[in-house]
Short mmCIF file of C-alpha atoms in Angstrom, two decimals:
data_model
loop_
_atom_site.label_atom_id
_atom_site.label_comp_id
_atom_site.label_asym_id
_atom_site.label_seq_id
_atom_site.Cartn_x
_atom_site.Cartn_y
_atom_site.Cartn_z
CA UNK A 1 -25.02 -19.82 -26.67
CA UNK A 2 -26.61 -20.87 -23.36
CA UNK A 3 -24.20 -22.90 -22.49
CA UNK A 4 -21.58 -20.49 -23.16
CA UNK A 5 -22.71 -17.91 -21.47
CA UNK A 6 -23.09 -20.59 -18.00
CA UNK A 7 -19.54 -21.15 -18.61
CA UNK A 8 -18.65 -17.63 -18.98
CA UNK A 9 -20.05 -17.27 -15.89
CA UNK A 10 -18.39 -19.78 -13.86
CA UNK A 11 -14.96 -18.73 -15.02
CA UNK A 12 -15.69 -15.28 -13.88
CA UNK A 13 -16.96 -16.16 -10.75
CA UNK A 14 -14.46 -18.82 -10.09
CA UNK A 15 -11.78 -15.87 -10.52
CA UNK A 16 -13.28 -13.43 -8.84
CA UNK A 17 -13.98 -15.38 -5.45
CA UNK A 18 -10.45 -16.63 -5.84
CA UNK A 19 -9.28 -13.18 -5.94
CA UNK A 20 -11.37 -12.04 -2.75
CA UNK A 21 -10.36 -15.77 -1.31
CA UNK A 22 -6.97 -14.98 -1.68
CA UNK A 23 -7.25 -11.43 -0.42
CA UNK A 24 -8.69 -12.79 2.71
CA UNK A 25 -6.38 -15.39 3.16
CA UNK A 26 -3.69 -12.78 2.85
CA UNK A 27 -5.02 -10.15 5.42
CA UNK A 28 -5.58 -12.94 7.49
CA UNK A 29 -2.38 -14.24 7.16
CA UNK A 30 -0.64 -10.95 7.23
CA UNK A 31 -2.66 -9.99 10.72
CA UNK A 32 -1.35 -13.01 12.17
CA UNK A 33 2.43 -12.24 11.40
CA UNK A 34 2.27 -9.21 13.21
CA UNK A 35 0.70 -10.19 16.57
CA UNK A 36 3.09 -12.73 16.53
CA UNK A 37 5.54 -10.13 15.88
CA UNK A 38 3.99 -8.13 18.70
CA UNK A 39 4.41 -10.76 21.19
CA UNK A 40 7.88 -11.78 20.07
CA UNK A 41 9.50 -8.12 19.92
CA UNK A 42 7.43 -5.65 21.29
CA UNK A 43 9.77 -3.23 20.70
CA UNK A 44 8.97 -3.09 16.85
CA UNK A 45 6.08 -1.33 18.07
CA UNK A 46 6.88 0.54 21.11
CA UNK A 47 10.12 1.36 21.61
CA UNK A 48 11.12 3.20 25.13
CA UNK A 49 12.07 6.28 23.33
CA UNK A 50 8.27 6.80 21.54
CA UNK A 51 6.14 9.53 22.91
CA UNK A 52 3.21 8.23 24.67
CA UNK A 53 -0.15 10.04 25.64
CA UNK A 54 -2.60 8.93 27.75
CA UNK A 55 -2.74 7.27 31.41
CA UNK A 56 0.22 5.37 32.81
CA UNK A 57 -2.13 2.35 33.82
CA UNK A 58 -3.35 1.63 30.12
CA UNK A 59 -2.80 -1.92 29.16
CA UNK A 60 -3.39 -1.26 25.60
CA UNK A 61 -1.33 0.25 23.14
CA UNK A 62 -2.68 1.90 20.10
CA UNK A 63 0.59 2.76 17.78
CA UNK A 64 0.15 5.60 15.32
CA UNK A 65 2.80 6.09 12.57
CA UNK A 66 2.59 9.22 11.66
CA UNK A 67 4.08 12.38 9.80
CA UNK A 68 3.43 16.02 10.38
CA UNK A 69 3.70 16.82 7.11
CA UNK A 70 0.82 14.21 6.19
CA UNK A 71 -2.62 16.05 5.51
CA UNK A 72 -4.94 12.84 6.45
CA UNK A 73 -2.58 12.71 9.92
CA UNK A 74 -3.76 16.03 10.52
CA UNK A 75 -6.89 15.46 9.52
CA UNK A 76 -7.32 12.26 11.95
CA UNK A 77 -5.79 13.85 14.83
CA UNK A 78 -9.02 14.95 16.62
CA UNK A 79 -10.63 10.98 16.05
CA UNK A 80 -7.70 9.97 17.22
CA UNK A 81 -7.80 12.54 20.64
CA UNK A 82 -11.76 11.27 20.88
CA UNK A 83 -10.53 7.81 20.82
CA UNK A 84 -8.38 8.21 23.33
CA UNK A 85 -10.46 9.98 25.60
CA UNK A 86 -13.35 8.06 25.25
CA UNK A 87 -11.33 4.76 26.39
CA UNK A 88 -9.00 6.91 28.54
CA UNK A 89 -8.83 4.41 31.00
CA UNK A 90 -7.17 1.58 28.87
CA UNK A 91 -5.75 3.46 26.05
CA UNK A 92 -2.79 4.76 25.35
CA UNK A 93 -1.45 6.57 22.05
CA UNK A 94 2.57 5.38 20.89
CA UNK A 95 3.66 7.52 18.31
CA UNK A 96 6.04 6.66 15.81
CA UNK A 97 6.81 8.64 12.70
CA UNK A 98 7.00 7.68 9.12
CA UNK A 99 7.90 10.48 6.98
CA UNK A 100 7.28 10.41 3.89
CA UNK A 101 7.25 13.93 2.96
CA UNK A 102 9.76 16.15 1.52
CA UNK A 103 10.71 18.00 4.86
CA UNK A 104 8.68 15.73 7.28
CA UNK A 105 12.18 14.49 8.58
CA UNK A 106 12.96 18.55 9.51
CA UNK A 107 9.72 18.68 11.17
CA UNK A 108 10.54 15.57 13.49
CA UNK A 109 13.21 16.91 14.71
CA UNK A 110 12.03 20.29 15.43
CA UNK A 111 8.89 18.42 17.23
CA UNK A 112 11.06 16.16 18.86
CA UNK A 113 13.34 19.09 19.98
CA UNK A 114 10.10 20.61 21.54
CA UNK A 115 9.56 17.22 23.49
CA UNK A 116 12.60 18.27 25.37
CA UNK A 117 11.07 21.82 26.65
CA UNK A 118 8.15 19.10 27.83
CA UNK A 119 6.04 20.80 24.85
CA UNK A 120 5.55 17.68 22.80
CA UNK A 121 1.79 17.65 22.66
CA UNK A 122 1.04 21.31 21.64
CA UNK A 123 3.82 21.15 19.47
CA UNK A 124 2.46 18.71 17.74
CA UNK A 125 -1.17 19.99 18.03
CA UNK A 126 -0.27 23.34 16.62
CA UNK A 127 1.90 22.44 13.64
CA UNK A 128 -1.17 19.98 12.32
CA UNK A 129 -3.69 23.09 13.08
CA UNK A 130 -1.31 25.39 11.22
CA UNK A 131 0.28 22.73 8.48
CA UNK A 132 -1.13 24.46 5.53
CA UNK A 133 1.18 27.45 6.42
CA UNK A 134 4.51 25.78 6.64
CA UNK A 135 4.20 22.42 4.78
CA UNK A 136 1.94 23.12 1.82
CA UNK A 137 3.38 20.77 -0.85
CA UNK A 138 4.56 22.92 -3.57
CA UNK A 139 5.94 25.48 -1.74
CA UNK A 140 7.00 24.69 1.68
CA UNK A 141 8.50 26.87 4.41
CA UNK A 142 9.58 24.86 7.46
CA UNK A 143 11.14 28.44 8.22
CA UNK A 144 7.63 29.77 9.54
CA UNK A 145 7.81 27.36 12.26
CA UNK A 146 10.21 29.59 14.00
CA UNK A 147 7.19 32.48 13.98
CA UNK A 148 4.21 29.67 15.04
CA UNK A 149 5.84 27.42 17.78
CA UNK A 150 6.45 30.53 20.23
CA UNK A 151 2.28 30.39 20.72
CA UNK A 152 2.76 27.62 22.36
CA UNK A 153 5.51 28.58 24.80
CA UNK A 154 8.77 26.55 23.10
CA UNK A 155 11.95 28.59 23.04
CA UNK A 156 13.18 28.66 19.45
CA UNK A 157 16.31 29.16 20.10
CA UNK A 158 16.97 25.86 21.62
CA UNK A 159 14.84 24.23 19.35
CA UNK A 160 17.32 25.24 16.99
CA UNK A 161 20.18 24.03 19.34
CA UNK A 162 18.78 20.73 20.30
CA UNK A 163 17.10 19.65 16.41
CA UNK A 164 20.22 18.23 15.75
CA UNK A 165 21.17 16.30 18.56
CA UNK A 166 21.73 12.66 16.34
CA UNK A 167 20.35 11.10 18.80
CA UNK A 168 16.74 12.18 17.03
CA UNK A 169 18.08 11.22 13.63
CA UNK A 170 18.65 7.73 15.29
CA UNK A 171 15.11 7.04 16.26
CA UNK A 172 13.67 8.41 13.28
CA UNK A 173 15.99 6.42 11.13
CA UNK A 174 14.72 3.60 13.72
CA UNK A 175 10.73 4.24 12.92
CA UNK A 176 11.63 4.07 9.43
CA UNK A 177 13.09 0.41 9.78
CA UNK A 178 10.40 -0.47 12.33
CA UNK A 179 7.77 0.88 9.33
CA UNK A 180 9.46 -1.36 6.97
CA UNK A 181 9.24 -4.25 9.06
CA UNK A 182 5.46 -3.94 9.82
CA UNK A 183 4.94 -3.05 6.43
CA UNK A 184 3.90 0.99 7.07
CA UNK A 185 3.38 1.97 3.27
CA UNK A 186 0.85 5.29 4.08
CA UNK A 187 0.10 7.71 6.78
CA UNK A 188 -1.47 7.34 9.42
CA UNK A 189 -1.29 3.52 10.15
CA UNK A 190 -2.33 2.10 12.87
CA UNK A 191 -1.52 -0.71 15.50
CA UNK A 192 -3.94 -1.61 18.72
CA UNK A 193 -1.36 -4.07 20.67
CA UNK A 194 -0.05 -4.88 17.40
CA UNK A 195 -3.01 -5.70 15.41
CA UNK A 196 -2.94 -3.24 12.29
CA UNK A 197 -5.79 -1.41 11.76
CA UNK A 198 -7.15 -2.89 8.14
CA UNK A 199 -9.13 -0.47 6.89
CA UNK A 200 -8.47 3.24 7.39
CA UNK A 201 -11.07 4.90 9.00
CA UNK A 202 -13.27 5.83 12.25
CA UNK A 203 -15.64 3.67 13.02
CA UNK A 204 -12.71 0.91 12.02
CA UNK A 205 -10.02 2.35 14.70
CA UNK A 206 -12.88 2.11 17.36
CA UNK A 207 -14.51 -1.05 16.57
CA UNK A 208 -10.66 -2.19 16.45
CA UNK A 209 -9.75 -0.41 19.99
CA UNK A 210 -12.64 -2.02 21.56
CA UNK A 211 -12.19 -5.95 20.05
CA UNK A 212 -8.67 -5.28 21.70
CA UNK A 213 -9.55 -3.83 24.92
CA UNK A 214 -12.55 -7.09 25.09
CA UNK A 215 -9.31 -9.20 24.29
CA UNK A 216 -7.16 -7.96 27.14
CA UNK A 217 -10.25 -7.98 29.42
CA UNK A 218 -10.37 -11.82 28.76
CA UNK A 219 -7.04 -12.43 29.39
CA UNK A 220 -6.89 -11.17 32.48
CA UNK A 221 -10.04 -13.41 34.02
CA UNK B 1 -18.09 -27.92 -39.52
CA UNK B 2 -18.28 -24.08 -39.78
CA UNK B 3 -20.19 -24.37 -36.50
CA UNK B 4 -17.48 -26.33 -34.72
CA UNK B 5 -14.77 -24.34 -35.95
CA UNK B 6 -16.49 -21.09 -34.32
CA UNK B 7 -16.89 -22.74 -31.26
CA UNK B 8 -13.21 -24.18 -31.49
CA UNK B 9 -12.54 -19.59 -31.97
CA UNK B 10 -14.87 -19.02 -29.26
CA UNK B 11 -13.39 -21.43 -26.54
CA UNK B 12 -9.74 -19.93 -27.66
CA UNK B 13 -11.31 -16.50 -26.88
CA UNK B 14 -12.73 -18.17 -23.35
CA UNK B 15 -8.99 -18.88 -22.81
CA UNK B 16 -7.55 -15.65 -23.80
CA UNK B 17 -9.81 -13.69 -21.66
CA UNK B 18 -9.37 -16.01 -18.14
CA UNK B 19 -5.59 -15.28 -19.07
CA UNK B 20 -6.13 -11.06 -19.24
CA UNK B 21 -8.85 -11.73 -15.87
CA UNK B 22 -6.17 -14.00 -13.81
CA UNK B 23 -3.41 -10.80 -15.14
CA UNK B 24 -5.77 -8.30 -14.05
CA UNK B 25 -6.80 -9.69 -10.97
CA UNK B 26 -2.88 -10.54 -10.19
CA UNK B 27 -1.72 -6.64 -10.95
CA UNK B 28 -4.32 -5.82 -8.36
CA UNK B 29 -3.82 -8.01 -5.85
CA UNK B 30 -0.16 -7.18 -5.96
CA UNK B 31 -0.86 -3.59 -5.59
CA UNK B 32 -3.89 -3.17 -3.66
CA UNK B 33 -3.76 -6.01 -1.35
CA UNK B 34 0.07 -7.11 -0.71
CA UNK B 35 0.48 -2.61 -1.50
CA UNK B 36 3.38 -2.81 -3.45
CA UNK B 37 3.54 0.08 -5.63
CA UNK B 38 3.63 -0.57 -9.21
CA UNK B 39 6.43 1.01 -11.32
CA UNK B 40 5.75 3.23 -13.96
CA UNK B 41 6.85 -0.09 -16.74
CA UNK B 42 3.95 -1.94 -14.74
CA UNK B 43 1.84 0.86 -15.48
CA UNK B 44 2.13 0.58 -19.35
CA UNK B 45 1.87 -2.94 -19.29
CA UNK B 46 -1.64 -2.71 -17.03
CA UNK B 47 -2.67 0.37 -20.03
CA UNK B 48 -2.53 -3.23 -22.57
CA UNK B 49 -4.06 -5.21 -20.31
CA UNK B 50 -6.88 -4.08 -18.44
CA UNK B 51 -8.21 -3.44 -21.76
CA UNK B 52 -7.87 -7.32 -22.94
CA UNK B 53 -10.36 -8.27 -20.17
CA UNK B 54 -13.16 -6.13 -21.97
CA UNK B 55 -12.57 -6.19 -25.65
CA UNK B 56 -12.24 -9.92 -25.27
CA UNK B 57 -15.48 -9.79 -23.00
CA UNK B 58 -16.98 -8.30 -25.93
CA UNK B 59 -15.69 -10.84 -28.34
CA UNK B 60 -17.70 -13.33 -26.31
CA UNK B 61 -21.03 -12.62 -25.82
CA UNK B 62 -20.77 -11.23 -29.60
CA UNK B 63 -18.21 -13.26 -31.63
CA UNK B 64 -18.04 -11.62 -35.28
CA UNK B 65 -14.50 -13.01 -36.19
CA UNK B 66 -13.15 -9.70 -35.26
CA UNK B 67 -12.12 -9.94 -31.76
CA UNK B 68 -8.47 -10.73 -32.81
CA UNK B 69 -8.20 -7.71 -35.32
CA UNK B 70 -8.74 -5.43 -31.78
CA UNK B 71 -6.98 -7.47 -29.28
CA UNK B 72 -3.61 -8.09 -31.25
CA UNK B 73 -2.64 -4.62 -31.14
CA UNK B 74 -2.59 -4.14 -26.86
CA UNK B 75 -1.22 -7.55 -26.72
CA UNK B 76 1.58 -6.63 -29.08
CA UNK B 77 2.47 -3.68 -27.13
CA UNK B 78 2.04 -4.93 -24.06
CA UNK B 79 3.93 -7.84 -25.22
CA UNK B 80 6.64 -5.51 -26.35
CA UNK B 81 6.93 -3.09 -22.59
CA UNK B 82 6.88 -6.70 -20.64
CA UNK B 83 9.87 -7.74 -22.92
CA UNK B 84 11.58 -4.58 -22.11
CA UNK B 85 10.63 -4.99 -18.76
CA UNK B 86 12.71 -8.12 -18.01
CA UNK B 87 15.38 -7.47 -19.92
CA UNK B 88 15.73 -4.64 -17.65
CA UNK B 89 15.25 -6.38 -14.75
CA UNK B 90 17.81 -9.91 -15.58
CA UNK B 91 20.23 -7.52 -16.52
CA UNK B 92 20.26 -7.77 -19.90
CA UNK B 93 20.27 -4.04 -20.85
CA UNK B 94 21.84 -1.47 -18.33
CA UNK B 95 19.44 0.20 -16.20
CA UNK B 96 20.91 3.65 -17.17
CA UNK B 97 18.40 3.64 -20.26
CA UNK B 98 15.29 3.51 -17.98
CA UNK B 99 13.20 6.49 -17.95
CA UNK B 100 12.09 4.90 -14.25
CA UNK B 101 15.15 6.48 -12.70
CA UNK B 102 13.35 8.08 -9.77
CA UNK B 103 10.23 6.95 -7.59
CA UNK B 104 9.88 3.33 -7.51
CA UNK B 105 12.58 1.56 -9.48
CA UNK B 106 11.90 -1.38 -12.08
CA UNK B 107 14.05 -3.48 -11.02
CA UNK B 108 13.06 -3.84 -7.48
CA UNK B 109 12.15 -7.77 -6.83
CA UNK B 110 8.74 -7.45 -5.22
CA UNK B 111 8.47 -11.66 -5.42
CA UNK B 112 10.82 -14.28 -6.71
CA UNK B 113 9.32 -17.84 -6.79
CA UNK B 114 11.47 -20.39 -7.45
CA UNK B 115 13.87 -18.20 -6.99
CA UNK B 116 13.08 -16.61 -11.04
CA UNK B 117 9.94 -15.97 -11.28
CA UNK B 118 9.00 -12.25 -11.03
CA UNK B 119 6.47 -9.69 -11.91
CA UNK B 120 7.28 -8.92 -14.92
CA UNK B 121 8.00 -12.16 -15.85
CA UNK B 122 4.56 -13.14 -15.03
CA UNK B 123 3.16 -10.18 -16.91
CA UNK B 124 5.49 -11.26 -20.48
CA UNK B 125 3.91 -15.15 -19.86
CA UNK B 126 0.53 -13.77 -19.84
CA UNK B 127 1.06 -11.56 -22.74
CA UNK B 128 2.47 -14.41 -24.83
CA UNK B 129 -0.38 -16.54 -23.90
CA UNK B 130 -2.76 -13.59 -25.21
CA UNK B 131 -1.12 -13.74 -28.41
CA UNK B 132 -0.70 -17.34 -29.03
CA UNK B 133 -4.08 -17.83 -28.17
CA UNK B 134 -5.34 -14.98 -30.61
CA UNK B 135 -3.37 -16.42 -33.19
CA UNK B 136 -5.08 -19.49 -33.15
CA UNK B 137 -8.74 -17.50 -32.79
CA UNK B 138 -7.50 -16.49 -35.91
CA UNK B 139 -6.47 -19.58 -37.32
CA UNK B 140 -10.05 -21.06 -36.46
CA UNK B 141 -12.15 -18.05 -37.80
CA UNK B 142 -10.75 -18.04 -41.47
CA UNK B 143 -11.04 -21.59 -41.72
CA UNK B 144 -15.11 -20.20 -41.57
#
């Protein structure tokens, strides 16, 4: 029975360090693809039309895809401000959207509309703060946006007007591709000058901000 | 002889369950590393086989002869979904009978090595293995 049991345990651990070999490998493999990508076509990642925060002087890119609809996107979004003002001087934020919700495609465009009245950002900031209100899941009522984004100054009416100018449907229908390609499967995901960001989380965005700024930094001497 | 005959069961049962670990492993790899989304037929097919990988555990460390009597059944039906799986997916029945309609469809080709080999073909080979190796488990124990 000794015996059996040693071989037991070999097969298992053969299989399991395969699988976590493999895994690896993959990631690995996978990472690789898309800073090759980023080099290659950095449009995939930031396109000219993509709203961008942060100082005009930032060498590094860090490319959220996001949807307003998304719960953990709204969630995030302060991390995501720290971030980027605790490495203000060589980060910027790209955004992109994915959406994956039921009416997250609606909510683009009216945030997009809002980007012409220069409103963008507190657009943005107040439909996360105030998502539970119009984009709860089972019963969702884009229609309340009308009644929340006057707070921030933004003139409804040409919201209304300018939501469905095509060219917005273009460059969402563009972020969608662009997902696809760099394999965007949940909200948020994240690219620092193309590297995706592995592991959701934090302390993993930062520690991956910083590898890239020390990157760039190298570069450069 | 008896002896070697239960060892011949027990390395059978070694094979069986590296075949349900190597399918398990594979379904999650597929999903939680490469993320493809499984489709609901992948689902059923993981409810027969996850299973496998601790029923035949248990045959192992405590082989009474009636590992096969609990196994058959989830390979069978797993057997059955995978087999209904690919004929769905090489076009041998319409995919108008699916109940897979929405979300993620079943026949979306996630891989195709060698230009056949698919998912859920990989998932009906492992299945088959499962039983043909239980079948001879069996084979070996009533020789006892």
């Amino acid at each position: 029975m000794k015996t059996k049991m040693i071989i037991m345990g070999a097969v298992a651990l053969v299989l399991g360090l395969a699988f976590f070999w493999g895994a690896d490998r993959y990631r690995a493999h996978q990472a690789e693809q898309m800073s090759f990508l980023a080099q290659e076509n950095a449009l995939v990642f930031v396109p000219e039309y993509a709203p961008v925060m942060g100082s005009e002087n930032a060498a590094i890119y860090m490319v959220e895809f996001l949807d307003p609809e998304c719960e953990a996107c709204r969630a995030f979004y302060p991390y995501v401000k720290k971030i980027l003002k605790d490495y203000e001087k060589d980060l910027k934020l790209v955004v992109r959207y994915a959406p994956f919700h039921k009416n997250s495609i609606h909510a683009v465009q009216v945030l997009e509309a809002a980007r012409k009245q220069d409103k963008y950002w507190e657009a943005l900031e107040i439909m996360f703060a105030t998502q539970p209100q119009w984009a709860d899941h089972h019963n969702p009522q884009p229609e309340r946006l009308w009644d929340i984004l006057p707070k921030v100054g933004v003139d409804i009416e040409r919201i209304k007007t300018d939501m469905k100018n095509p060219e917005i449907l273009a460059r969402i229908q563009q972020d969608i591709r662009d997902g696809e390609d760099l394999g965007v499967r949940r909200t948020p995901s994240f690219f620092v000058n193309g590297t995706p960001l592995q592991t959701f989380g934090y302390e993993e965005l930062v520690t991956l901000v910083e590898s890239e700024i020390d990157k760039a930094k190298k570069e450069v001497q | 002889m008896t002896q070697k005959n239960t060892s011949h069961a027990w390395y059978f049962t070694l094979f069986a369950w590296s075949v349900a670990v190597v399918a398990t492993l594979g379904s999650l790899f597929f999903s939680e590393v490469m993320d493809y989304p499984p489709c609901i037929l992948c689902w059923y097919q993981r409810i027969a086989m996850y299973p496998l990988v601790v029923i035949l555990l248990v045959g192992l460390l405590s082989p009474d002869g009636s590992t096969v009597k609990y196994a058959a059944p989830l390979a069978v039906i797993g057997g059955g979904i995978a087999t209904f799986h690919n004929l769905l997916y090489y076009e041998l029945i319409p995919e108008s009978t699916v109940p897979c309609a929405q979300g993620i469809s079943c026949t979306t080709a996630h891989i195709e090595w060698l230009g056949f080999v698919t998912i859920p073909l990989l998932s009906l080979i492992a299945f088959l293995l499962v039983l043909g190796l239980l079948y001879f488990m069996r084979i070996f124990a009533d020789e006892n």
